[in-house]
PDB file of C-alpha atoms in Angstrom:
ATOM      1  CA  MET D 276      61.342 -70.708  11.213  1.00  0.00           C
ATOM      2  CA  GLU D 277      60.348 -72.848   8.235  1.00  0.00           C
ATOM      3  CA  GLU D 278      62.492 -72.921   5.136  1.00  0.00           C
ATOM      4  CA  LEU D 279      61.804 -70.304   2.452  1.00  0.00           C
ATOM      5  CA  TYR D 280      62.848 -70.658  -1.185  1.00  0.00           C
ATOM      6  CA  ILE D 281      62.329 -67.350  -2.979  1.00  0.00           C
ATOM      7  CA  LEU D 282      62.259 -66.705  -6.719  1.00  0.00           C
ATOM      8  CA  PRO D 283      62.905 -62.938  -6.867  1.00  0.00           C
ATOM      9  CA  PHE D 284      62.097 -60.954  -9.988  1.00  0.00           C
ATOM     10  CA  ASP D 285      61.439 -57.535  -8.529  1.00  0.00           C
ATOM     11  CA  HIS D 286      64.294 -56.064 -10.588  1.00  0.00           C
ATOM     12  CA  ARG D 287      63.330 -52.975 -12.550  1.00  0.00           C
ATOM     13  CA  GLY D 288      66.381 -51.101 -13.834  1.00  0.00           C
ATOM     14  CA  THR D 289      68.404 -54.233 -14.546  1.00  0.00           C
ATOM     15  CA  PHE D 290      65.322 -55.940 -15.984  1.00  0.00           C
ATOM     16  CA  THR D 291      64.567 -53.216 -18.515  1.00  0.00           C
ATOM     17  CA  LYS D 292      68.212 -53.196 -19.627  1.00  0.00           C
ATOM     18  CA  MET D 293      68.012 -56.927 -20.356  1.00  0.00           C
ATOM     19  CA  PHE D 294      65.649 -56.108 -23.216  1.00  0.00           C
ATOM     20  CA  GLY D 295      67.320 -52.911 -24.409  1.00  0.00           C
ATOM     21  CA  VAL D 296      64.670 -50.656 -22.904  1.00  0.00           C
ATOM     22  CA  ASN D 297      65.588 -47.232 -21.562  1.00  0.00           C
ATOM     23  CA  GLU D 298      63.601 -46.527 -18.386  1.00  0.00           C
ATOM     24  CA  ARG D 299      63.098 -42.904 -19.425  1.00  0.00           C
ATOM     25  CA  GLU D 300      61.459 -44.058 -22.645  1.00  0.00           C
ATOM     26  CA  LEU D 301      59.028 -46.497 -21.048  1.00  0.00           C
ATOM     27  CA  ASN D 302      55.618 -46.349 -22.686  1.00  0.00           C
ATOM     28  CA  GLN D 303      52.578 -48.569 -22.204  1.00  0.00           C
ATOM     29  CA  GLU D 304      53.606 -50.966 -24.965  1.00  0.00           C
ATOM     30  CA  LYS D 305      57.060 -51.546 -23.472  1.00  0.00           C
ATOM     31  CA  THR D 306      55.634 -51.753 -19.964  1.00  0.00           C
ATOM     32  CA  ASN D 307      53.228 -54.460 -21.126  1.00  0.00           C
ATOM     33  CA  MET D 308      56.085 -56.308 -22.802  1.00  0.00           C
ATOM     34  CA  LEU D 309      58.195 -56.285 -19.649  1.00  0.00           C
ATOM     35  CA  ALA D 310      55.214 -57.321 -17.531  1.00  0.00           C
ATOM     36  CA  ASP D 311      54.662 -60.252 -19.871  1.00  0.00           C
ATOM     37  CA  TYR D 312      58.291 -61.385 -19.545  1.00  0.00           C
ATOM     38  CA  LYS D 313      57.838 -61.283 -15.779  1.00  0.00           C
ATOM     39  CA  HIS D 314      54.736 -63.394 -16.193  1.00  0.00           C
ATOM     40  CA  VAL D 315      56.892 -66.010 -17.949  1.00  0.00           C
ATOM     41  CA  ILE D 316      58.901 -66.228 -14.707  1.00  0.00           C
ATOM     42  CA  PHE D 317      55.700 -66.661 -12.721  1.00  0.00           C
ATOM     43  CA  GLU D 318      54.604 -69.396 -15.133  1.00  0.00           C
ATOM     44  CA  ALA D 319      57.973 -71.049 -14.478  1.00  0.00           C
ATOM     45  CA  PHE D 320      57.438 -70.823 -10.732  1.00  0.00           C
ATOM     46  CA  LEU D 321      54.106 -72.600 -11.109  1.00  0.00           C
ATOM     47  CA  LYS D 322      55.820 -75.304 -13.192  1.00  0.00           C
ATOM     48  CA  SER D 323      58.448 -75.754 -10.478  1.00  0.00           C
ATOM     49  CA  LEU D 324      55.681 -76.514  -7.987  1.00  0.00           C
ATOM     50  CA  GLN D 325      54.381 -79.207 -10.338  1.00  0.00           C
ATOM     51  CA  MET D 326      57.945 -80.570 -10.500  1.00  0.00           C
ATOM     52  CA  GLY D 327      58.052 -81.052  -6.743  1.00  0.00           C
ATOM     53  CA  VAL D 328      59.181 -77.729  -5.259  1.00  0.00           C
ATOM     54  CA  PRO D 329      57.153 -77.474  -2.019  1.00  0.00           C
ATOM     55  CA  LYS D 330      54.513 -74.763  -2.344  1.00  0.00           C
ATOM     56  CA  GLU D 331      54.306 -74.145   1.407  1.00  0.00           C
ATOM     57  CA  LYS D 332      58.028 -73.314   1.546  1.00  0.00           C
ATOM     58  CA  SER D 333      58.307 -71.279  -1.656  1.00  0.00           C
ATOM     59  CA  ALA D 334      57.608 -67.679  -2.569  1.00  0.00           C
ATOM     60  CA  ILE D 335      57.842 -65.132  -5.343  1.00  0.00           C
ATOM     61  CA  LEU D 336      59.267 -61.634  -4.898  1.00  0.00           C
ATOM     62  CA  VAL D 337      58.022 -59.150  -7.484  1.00  0.00           C
ATOM     63  CA  ASP D 338      57.513 -55.410  -7.878  1.00  0.00           C
ATOM     64  CA  GLU D 339      54.249 -53.583  -8.441  1.00  0.00           C
ATOM     65  CA  GLN D 340      55.326 -51.709 -11.588  1.00  0.00           C
ATOM     66  CA  PHE D 341      55.565 -54.805 -13.797  1.00  0.00           C
ATOM     67  CA  GLY D 342      54.055 -57.398 -11.494  1.00  0.00           C
ATOM     68  CA  ALA D 343      50.724 -56.114 -10.182  1.00  0.00           C
ATOM     69  CA  LYS D 344      48.791 -58.799 -12.063  1.00  0.00           C
ATOM     70  CA  ILE D 345      51.169 -61.468 -10.763  1.00  0.00           C
ATOM     71  CA  HIS D 346      50.558 -60.402  -7.161  1.00  0.00           C
ATOM     72  CA  GLU D 347      46.821 -60.694  -7.730  1.00  0.00           C
ATOM     73  CA  GLU D 348      47.155 -64.147  -9.322  1.00  0.00           C
ATOM     74  CA  ALA D 349      49.506 -65.380  -6.596  1.00  0.00           C
ATOM     75  CA  HIS D 350      47.138 -64.177  -3.882  1.00  0.00           C
ATOM     76  CA  ALA D 351      44.231 -65.969  -5.562  1.00  0.00           C
ATOM     77  CA  GLN D 352      46.270 -69.204  -5.722  1.00  0.00           C
ATOM     78  CA  ASN D 353      47.491 -68.991  -2.105  1.00  0.00           C
ATOM     79  CA  ILE D 354      51.089 -68.559  -3.191  1.00  0.00           C
ATOM     80  CA  THR D 355      53.359 -66.686  -0.801  1.00  0.00           C
ATOM     81  CA  HIS D 356      54.150 -63.377  -2.473  1.00  0.00           C
ATOM     82  CA  ILE D 357      56.524 -60.650  -1.394  1.00  0.00           C
ATOM     83  CA  LEU D 358      56.176 -56.991  -2.415  1.00  0.00           C
ATOM     84  CA  THR D 359      59.185 -54.733  -2.861  1.00  0.00           C
ATOM     85  CA  ILE D 360      58.612 -51.117  -1.853  1.00  0.00           C
ATOM     86  CA  GLU D 361      61.942 -49.350  -2.488  1.00  0.00           C
ATOM     87  CA  LYS D 362      62.851 -47.111  -5.403  1.00  0.00           C
ATOM     88  CA  SER D 363      64.897 -49.030  -7.917  1.00  0.00           C
ATOM     89  CA  GLY D 364      68.619 -48.460  -8.382  1.00  0.00           C
ATOM     90  CA  GLN D 365      69.038 -45.801  -5.675  1.00  0.00           C
ATOM     91  CA  ASP D 366      72.164 -45.492  -3.532  1.00  0.00           C
ATOM     92  CA  GLU D 367      69.939 -44.217  -0.709  1.00  0.00           C
ATOM     93  CA  PHE D 368      66.895 -46.192   0.374  1.00  0.00           C
ATOM     94  CA  ASP D 369      63.615 -44.412  -0.185  1.00  0.00           C
ATOM     95  CA  PHE D 370      60.015 -45.443  -0.810  1.00  0.00           C
ATOM     96  CA  GLU D 371      58.845 -46.092  -4.375  1.00  0.00           C
ATOM     97  CA  TYR D 372      55.511 -44.440  -3.601  1.00  0.00           C
ATOM     98  CA  GLY D 373      56.589 -42.006  -0.898  1.00  0.00           C
ATOM     99  CA  ASP D 374      54.254 -41.548   2.040  1.00  0.00           C
ATOM    100  CA  LYS D 375      51.661 -43.753   0.326  1.00  0.00           C
ATOM    101  CA  PHE D 376      53.763 -46.903   0.670  1.00  0.00           C
ATOM    102  CA  ALA D 377      51.272 -48.398   3.160  1.00  0.00           C
ATOM    103  CA  GLU D 378      48.374 -48.031   0.717  1.00  0.00           C
ATOM    104  CA  HIS D 379      50.245 -50.070  -1.866  1.00  0.00           C
ATOM    105  CA  ILE D 380      51.020 -52.790   0.655  1.00  0.00           C
ATOM    106  CA  GLU D 381      47.402 -52.968   1.762  1.00  0.00           C
ATOM    107  CA  LYS D 382      46.287 -53.165  -1.879  1.00  0.00           C
ATOM    108  CA  PHE D 383      48.192 -56.407  -2.546  1.00  0.00           C
ATOM    109  CA  LYS D 384      48.346 -57.842   0.974  1.00  0.00           C
ATOM    110  CA  PRO D 385      51.639 -59.697   0.562  1.00  0.00           C
ATOM    111  CA  GLU D 386      52.909 -62.018   3.271  1.00  0.00           C
ATOM    112  CA  TYR D 387      56.221 -60.135   3.320  1.00  0.00           C
ATOM    113  CA  VAL D 388      57.239 -56.539   2.652  1.00  0.00           C
ATOM    114  CA  LYS D 389      60.752 -56.230   1.217  1.00  0.00           C
ATOM    115  CA  VAL D 390      63.277 -53.404   1.136  1.00  0.00           C
ATOM    116  CA  LEU D 391      66.729 -53.323  -0.446  1.00  0.00           C
ATOM    117  CA  VAL D 392      69.260 -51.137   1.322  1.00  0.00           C
ATOM    118  CA  ARG D 393      72.872 -50.331   0.533  1.00  0.00           C
ATOM    119  CA  TYR D 394      74.350 -49.815   3.978  1.00  0.00           C
ATOM    120  CA  ASN D 395      77.765 -49.385   5.513  1.00  0.00           C
ATOM    121  CA  PRO D 396      78.391 -47.904   9.000  1.00  0.00           C
ATOM    122  CA  ALA D 397      81.490 -46.218   7.578  1.00  0.00           C
ATOM    123  CA  ASN D 398      79.339 -44.201   5.183  1.00  0.00           C
ATOM    124  CA  ASP D 399      78.136 -40.669   5.837  1.00  0.00           C
ATOM    125  CA  SER D 400      76.333 -40.708   9.197  1.00  0.00           C
ATOM    126  CA  ILE D 401      73.627 -38.288   8.033  1.00  0.00           C
ATOM    127  CA  LEU D 402      72.832 -40.567   5.071  1.00  0.00           C
ATOM    128  CA  ASN D 403      72.643 -43.572   7.364  1.00  0.00           C
ATOM    129  CA  GLU D 404      70.398 -41.690   9.776  1.00  0.00           C
ATOM    130  CA  ARG D 405      67.944 -40.807   6.985  1.00  0.00           C
ATOM    131  CA  GLN D 406      67.837 -44.401   5.830  1.00  0.00           C
ATOM    132  CA  CYS D 407      67.297 -45.708   9.349  1.00  0.00           C
ATOM    133  CA  GLN D 408      64.424 -43.316   9.960  1.00  0.00           C
ATOM    134  CA  ARG D 409      62.631 -44.623   6.867  1.00  0.00           C
ATOM    135  CA  LEU D 410      63.437 -48.219   7.746  1.00  0.00           C
ATOM    136  CA  LYS D 411      62.062 -47.756  11.260  1.00  0.00           C
ATOM    137  CA  THR D 412      58.826 -46.560   9.653  1.00  0.00           C
ATOM    138  CA  VAL D 413      58.628 -49.776   7.606  1.00  0.00           C
ATOM    139  CA  SER D 414      59.546 -51.982  10.550  1.00  0.00           C
ATOM    140  CA  ASP D 415      56.925 -50.394  12.795  1.00  0.00           C
ATOM    141  CA  PHE D 416      54.258 -50.569  10.085  1.00  0.00           C
ATOM    142  CA  CYS D 417      54.880 -54.251   9.433  1.00  0.00           C
ATOM    143  CA  LYS D 418      54.815 -55.066  13.128  1.00  0.00           C
ATOM    144  CA  SER D 419      51.563 -53.187  13.742  1.00  0.00           C
ATOM    145  CA  SER D 420      49.816 -54.352  10.559  1.00  0.00           C
ATOM    146  CA  GLY D 421      50.655 -58.047  10.566  1.00  0.00           C
ATOM    147  CA  TYR D 422      53.129 -58.182   7.688  1.00  0.00           C
ATOM    148  CA  LYS D 423      56.503 -59.879   7.848  1.00  0.00           C
ATOM    149  CA  PHE D 424      59.533 -57.720   7.076  1.00  0.00           C
ATOM    150  CA  LEU D 425      62.228 -58.861   4.642  1.00  0.00           C
ATOM    151  CA  PHE D 426      65.418 -56.781   4.660  1.00  0.00           C
ATOM    152  CA  GLU D 427      67.908 -57.112   1.787  1.00  0.00           C
ATOM    153  CA  LEU D 428      71.301 -55.804   2.882  1.00  0.00           C
ATOM    154  CA  LEU D 429      73.999 -54.923   0.357  1.00  0.00           C
ATOM    155  CA  ALA D 430      77.286 -54.165   2.106  1.00  0.00           C
ATOM    156  CA  ILE D 431      78.849 -51.834  -0.452  1.00  0.00           C
ATOM    157  CA  ALA D 432      82.502 -50.973   0.217  1.00  0.00           C
ATOM    158  CA  THR D 433      83.507 -47.378   0.882  1.00  0.00           C
ATOM    159  CA  PRO D 434      86.421 -45.949  -1.131  1.00  0.00           C
ATOM    160  CA  ALA D 435      88.578 -46.170   2.005  1.00  0.00           C
ATOM    161  CA  GLN D 436      87.740 -49.849   2.499  1.00  0.00           C
ATOM    162  CA  LEU D 437      88.515 -50.605  -1.126  1.00  0.00           C
ATOM    163  CA  SER D 438      91.840 -48.825  -0.804  1.00  0.00           C
ATOM    164  CA  GLN D 439      92.699 -51.137   2.121  1.00  0.00           C
ATOM    165  CA  VAL D 440      92.620 -54.045  -0.318  1.00  0.00           C
ATOM    166  CA  GLY D 441      94.351 -52.255  -3.167  1.00  0.00           C
ATOM    167  CA  GLY D 442      91.098 -51.517  -4.969  1.00  0.00           C
ATOM    168  CA  ASP D 443      90.445 -55.230  -5.415  1.00  0.00           C
ATOM    169  CA  GLN D 444      86.691 -55.897  -5.150  1.00  0.00           C
ATOM    170  CA  ASP D 445      87.187 -59.653  -4.874  1.00  0.00           C
ATOM    171  CA  LYS D 446      89.625 -59.208  -2.001  1.00  0.00           C
ATOM    172  CA  TYR D 447      87.129 -56.932  -0.230  1.00  0.00           C
ATOM    173  CA  GLU D 448      84.507 -59.649  -0.585  1.00  0.00           C
ATOM    174  CA  GLN D 449      86.847 -62.289   0.805  1.00  0.00           C
ATOM    175  CA  THR D 450      88.327 -60.328   3.700  1.00  0.00           C
ATOM    176  CA  LEU D 451      86.244 -57.310   4.754  1.00  0.00           C
ATOM    177  CA  ARG D 452      82.657 -57.670   3.588  1.00  0.00           C
ATOM    178  CA  TRP D 453      81.584 -60.071   6.324  1.00  0.00           C
ATOM    179  CA  GLN D 454      82.626 -57.585   9.021  1.00  0.00           C
ATOM    180  CA  VAL D 455      80.803 -54.739   7.271  1.00  0.00           C
ATOM    181  CA  MET D 456      77.718 -56.950   7.214  1.00  0.00           C
ATOM    182  CA  VAL D 457      78.019 -57.739  10.923  1.00  0.00           C
ATOM    183  CA  ASP D 458      78.520 -54.074  11.828  1.00  0.00           C
ATOM    184  CA  SER D 459      75.629 -52.996   9.591  1.00  0.00           C
ATOM    185  CA  ILE D 460      73.213 -55.495  11.121  1.00  0.00           C
ATOM    186  CA  LYS D 461      74.203 -54.444  14.643  1.00  0.00           C
ATOM    187  CA  GLU D 462      73.749 -50.761  13.840  1.00  0.00           C
ATOM    188  CA  ILE D 463      70.372 -51.317  12.196  1.00  0.00           C
ATOM    189  CA  GLN D 464      69.150 -53.464  15.095  1.00  0.00           C
ATOM    190  CA  SER D 465      70.263 -50.767  17.543  1.00  0.00           C
ATOM    191  CA  ARG D 466      67.694 -48.450  15.891  1.00  0.00           C
ATOM    192  CA  ASP D 467      64.834 -50.848  16.766  1.00  0.00           C
ATOM    193  CA  ILE D 468      64.541 -51.958  13.151  1.00  0.00           C
ATOM    194  CA  GLU D 469      63.583 -55.616  13.356  1.00  0.00           C
ATOM    195  CA  PRO D 470      63.365 -57.688  10.163  1.00  0.00           C
ATOM    196  CA  ASP D 471      61.810 -61.144  10.259  1.00  0.00           C
ATOM    197  CA  ILE D 472      64.166 -62.247   7.477  1.00  0.00           C
ATOM    198  CA  TRP D 473      67.563 -60.894   6.478  1.00  0.00           C
ATOM    199  CA  LYS D 474      68.323 -61.357   2.780  1.00  0.00           C
ATOM    200  CA  ILE D 475      72.087 -61.188   2.556  1.00  0.00           C
ATOM    201  CA  GLU D 476      74.961 -61.730   0.171  1.00  0.00           C
ATOM    202  CA  GLY D 477      76.626 -65.113   0.337  1.00  0.00           C
ATOM    203  CA  LEU D 478      80.123 -65.788   1.589  1.00  0.00           C
ATOM    204  CA  ASN D 479      82.585 -68.526   0.676  1.00  0.00           C
ATOM    205  CA  ASP D 480      83.894 -68.856   4.232  1.00  0.00           C
ATOM    206  CA  LEU D 481      81.773 -70.822   6.723  1.00  0.00           C
ATOM    207  CA  THR D 482      83.149 -68.999   9.786  1.00  0.00           C
ATOM    208  CA  GLN D 483      82.430 -65.589   8.283  1.00  0.00           C
ATOM    209  CA  MET D 484      78.907 -66.638   7.322  1.00  0.00           C
ATOM    210  CA  GLN D 485      78.247 -68.023  10.777  1.00  0.00           C
ATOM    211  CA  ALA D 486      79.246 -64.705  12.326  1.00  0.00           C
ATOM    212  CA  VAL D 487      76.796 -62.812  10.113  1.00  0.00           C
ATOM    213  CA  VAL D 488      73.928 -65.218  10.805  1.00  0.00           C
ATOM    214  CA  GLU D 489      74.588 -65.245  14.546  1.00  0.00           C
ATOM    215  CA  THR D 490      74.516 -61.433  14.553  1.00  0.00           C
ATOM    216  CA  ALA D 491      71.170 -61.366  12.737  1.00  0.00           C
ATOM    217  CA  ARG D 492      69.742 -63.819  15.286  1.00  0.00           C
ATOM    218  CA  GLY D 493      71.520 -62.415  18.339  1.00  0.00           C
ATOM    219  CA  GLY D 494      69.948 -60.813  21.374  1.00  0.00           C
ATOM    220  CA  GLY D 495      67.193 -63.393  21.644  1.00  0.00           C
ATOM    221  CA  ARG D 496      66.078 -63.068  17.996  1.00  0.00           C
ATOM    222  CA  THR D 497      65.694 -66.824  17.646  1.00  0.00           C
ATOM    223  CA  GLU D 498      62.713 -66.512  15.286  1.00  0.00           C
ATOM    224  CA  VAL D 499      64.671 -64.402  12.788  1.00  0.00           C
ATOM    225  CA  GLY D 500      65.784 -66.175   9.625  1.00  0.00           C
ATOM    226  CA  VAL D 501      68.412 -65.552   6.948  1.00  0.00           C
ATOM    227  CA  VAL D 502      68.149 -66.194   3.203  1.00  0.00           C
ATOM    228  CA  VAL D 503      71.090 -65.956   0.808  1.00  0.00           C
ATOM    229  CA  LEU D 504      70.688 -63.844  -2.312  1.00  0.00           C
ATOM    230  CA  GLY D 505      72.161 -64.605  -5.715  1.00  0.00           C
ATOM    231  CA  ARG D 506      73.199 -61.095  -6.784  1.00  0.00           C
ATOM    232  CA  GLY D 507      73.158 -62.147 -10.439  1.00  0.00           C
ATOM    233  CA  GLU D 508      76.356 -64.125  -9.971  1.00  0.00           C
ATOM    234  CA  SER D 509      77.348 -67.255 -11.894  1.00  0.00           C
ATOM    235  CA  GLU D 510      75.636 -70.529 -11.125  1.00  0.00           C
ATOM    236  CA  GLU D 511      78.915 -71.917  -9.774  1.00  0.00           C
ATOM    237  CA  LYS D 512      79.422 -69.062  -7.326  1.00  0.00           C
ATOM    238  CA  VAL D 513      75.839 -69.148  -6.070  1.00  0.00           C
ATOM    239  CA  LYS D 514      76.074 -72.905  -5.539  1.00  0.00           C
ATOM    240  CA  VAL D 515      79.127 -72.375  -3.313  1.00  0.00           C
ATOM    241  CA  TRP D 516      77.304 -69.722  -1.292  1.00  0.00           C
ATOM    242  CA  LEU D 517      74.242 -71.902  -0.782  1.00  0.00           C
ATOM    243  CA  SER D 518      76.271 -75.000   0.044  1.00  0.00           C
ATOM    244  CA  VAL D 519      78.135 -73.078   2.751  1.00  0.00           C
ATOM    245  CA  ALA D 520      75.105 -71.274   4.180  1.00  0.00           C
ATOM    246  CA  ALA D 521      72.679 -74.214   4.215  1.00  0.00           C
ATOM    247  CA  LYS D 522      74.591 -75.912   7.038  1.00  0.00           C
ATOM    248  CA  ILE D 523      74.226 -72.937   9.395  1.00  0.00           C
ATOM    249  CA  PRO D 524      71.312 -72.902  11.872  1.00  0.00           C
ATOM    250  CA  GLY D 525      69.070 -69.944  11.089  1.00  0.00           C
ATOM    251  CA  VAL D 526      69.701 -69.940   7.347  1.00  0.00           C
ATOM    252  CA  VAL D 527      66.242 -70.860   6.100  1.00  0.00           C
ATOM    253  CA  GLY D 528      66.659 -70.592   2.353  1.00  0.00           C
ATOM    254  CA  PHE D 529      67.682 -68.425  -0.542  1.00  0.00           C
ATOM    255  CA  ALA D 530      66.537 -65.789  -3.032  1.00  0.00           C
ATOM    256  CA  VAL D 531      68.138 -66.435  -6.416  1.00  0.00           C
ATOM    257  CA  GLY D 532      66.723 -64.555  -9.386  1.00  0.00           C
ATOM    258  CA  ARG D 533      68.800 -63.481 -12.381  1.00  0.00           C
ATOM    259  CA  THR D 534      70.998 -66.571 -12.159  1.00  0.00           C
ATOM    260  CA  VAL D 535      67.783 -68.555 -12.637  1.00  0.00           C
ATOM    261  CA  PHE D 536      65.875 -66.558 -15.242  1.00  0.00           C
ATOM    262  CA  LYS D 537      68.185 -64.212 -17.155  1.00  0.00           C
ATOM    263  CA  GLN D 538      69.554 -66.460 -19.907  1.00  0.00           C
ATOM    264  CA  PRO D 539      66.254 -68.224 -20.693  1.00  0.00           C
ATOM    265  CA  LEU D 540      64.487 -64.866 -20.989  1.00  0.00           C
ATOM    266  CA  ILE D 541      67.203 -63.442 -23.232  1.00  0.00           C
ATOM    267  CA  ASP D 542      66.961 -66.561 -25.409  1.00  0.00           C
ATOM    268  CA  LEU D 543      63.190 -66.061 -25.589  1.00  0.00           C
ATOM    269  CA  TYR D 544      63.589 -62.380 -26.462  1.00  0.00           C
ATOM    270  CA  GLN D 545      65.998 -63.312 -29.258  1.00  0.00           C
ATOM    271  CA  ALA D 546      63.535 -65.937 -30.515  1.00  0.00           C
ATOM    272  CA  LYS D 547      66.003 -68.770 -29.898  1.00  0.00           C
ATOM    273  CA  ILE D 548      63.500 -70.706 -27.767  1.00  0.00           C
ATOM    274  CA  SER D 549      59.742 -70.769 -27.248  1.00  0.00           C
ATOM    275  CA  ARG D 550      57.866 -69.283 -24.311  1.00  0.00           C
ATOM    276  CA  ASP D 551      57.145 -72.757 -22.976  1.00  0.00           C
ATOM    277  CA  ALA D 552      60.809 -73.780 -23.289  1.00  0.00           C
ATOM    278  CA  ALA D 553      61.910 -70.603 -21.467  1.00  0.00           C
ATOM    279  CA  SER D 554      59.536 -71.166 -18.567  1.00  0.00           C
ATOM    280  CA  GLN D 555      60.545 -74.838 -18.423  1.00  0.00           C
ATOM    281  CA  LYS D 556      64.235 -73.939 -18.195  1.00  0.00           C
ATOM    282  CA  ILE D 557      63.597 -71.337 -15.505  1.00  0.00           C
ATOM    283  CA  ALA D 558      61.565 -73.876 -13.537  1.00  0.00           C
ATOM    284  CA  GLU D 559      64.372 -76.427 -13.807  1.00  0.00           C
ATOM    285  CA  ASN D 560      66.958 -73.855 -12.729  1.00  0.00           C
ATOM    286  CA  PHE D 561      64.910 -72.835  -9.701  1.00  0.00           C
ATOM    287  CA  LYS D 562      64.275 -76.436  -8.693  1.00  0.00           C
ATOM    288  CA  SER D 563      67.991 -77.211  -8.977  1.00  0.00           C
ATOM    289  CA  PHE D 564      68.754 -74.564  -6.339  1.00  0.00           C
ATOM    290  CA  VAL D 565      65.969 -75.865  -4.101  1.00  0.00           C
ATOM    291  CA  ASP D 566      67.386 -79.383  -4.393  1.00  0.00           C
ATOM    292  CA  LEU D 567      70.922 -78.130  -3.739  1.00  0.00           C
ATOM    293  CA  PHE D 568      69.874 -76.252  -0.606  1.00  0.00           C
ATOM    294  CA  ILE D 569      67.917 -79.201   0.775  1.00  0.00           C
ATOM    295  CA  ASN D 570      70.707 -81.678   0.043  1.00  0.00           C
ATOM    296  CA  SER D 571      73.370 -79.372   1.507  1.00  0.00           C
ATOM    297  CA  LYS D 572      71.325 -78.804   4.638  1.00  0.00           C
ATOM    298  CA  ASN D 573      70.810 -82.523   5.163  1.00  0.00           C
ATOM    299  CA  SER D 574      74.380 -83.605   4.378  1.00  0.00           C
ATOM    300  CA  ASP D 575      76.880 -84.418   7.123  1.00  0.00           C
TER     301      ASP D 575
END
């Protein structure tokens, strides 16, 4: 599978909070404002292509609520665009538009359909069963309709797992999260849910990351790829994750969003910089991660 560098800005709840907007108080004026800030990110993506980021290996990931116009523009410019279809900020995966999810996919005709799922085999089995039923629906639809399926897995610790590490979230991430990821991928695959790309949290440990990637590509799934997400972490932490993951066969790229665009957009909102300066900074940030991934992948 060819490399894939994704600039994701499909955030909704976290995005509105960046600008002090309460989702329950969204009106047309505020919706237009948020859509325009997302367009700044798209403008930055276009600048990054002019700066040398390879168009054929790059993509944007954006929602319909604030990014419908962006999907249309990307489609017209032959830019790979990915549509998210899950409800924002939910502990349980469900469709943003219910049973009409397919209509919304067909409207924008993205290359990839993306879902974000918080999953842990140690969670309530009935909850996991409901999620898997919905995910199987997406997987089957994508397979039958010619769309690629991008699955973002967040391996959230259960209270019992956190207690094993004394309630220390960092220790969970260092010692247990990789195994939860492996077990989650296996369980999801066992339900005949077959993503083309797994979008997963990074790990500092090469051996742990290899185990996760090998699980995603196991059982003859040699065409399946893995991209590493940024999770809004610091630039330093994301650089470690990408440097580790890039060396592993099957890791085809990354999806780093808030780490790339958050501060420039906040500076723009606070009138500290111009729109052009904000998009330029976002473009530079995105390109820096592309360069890092390429250099890490090609290093000995």
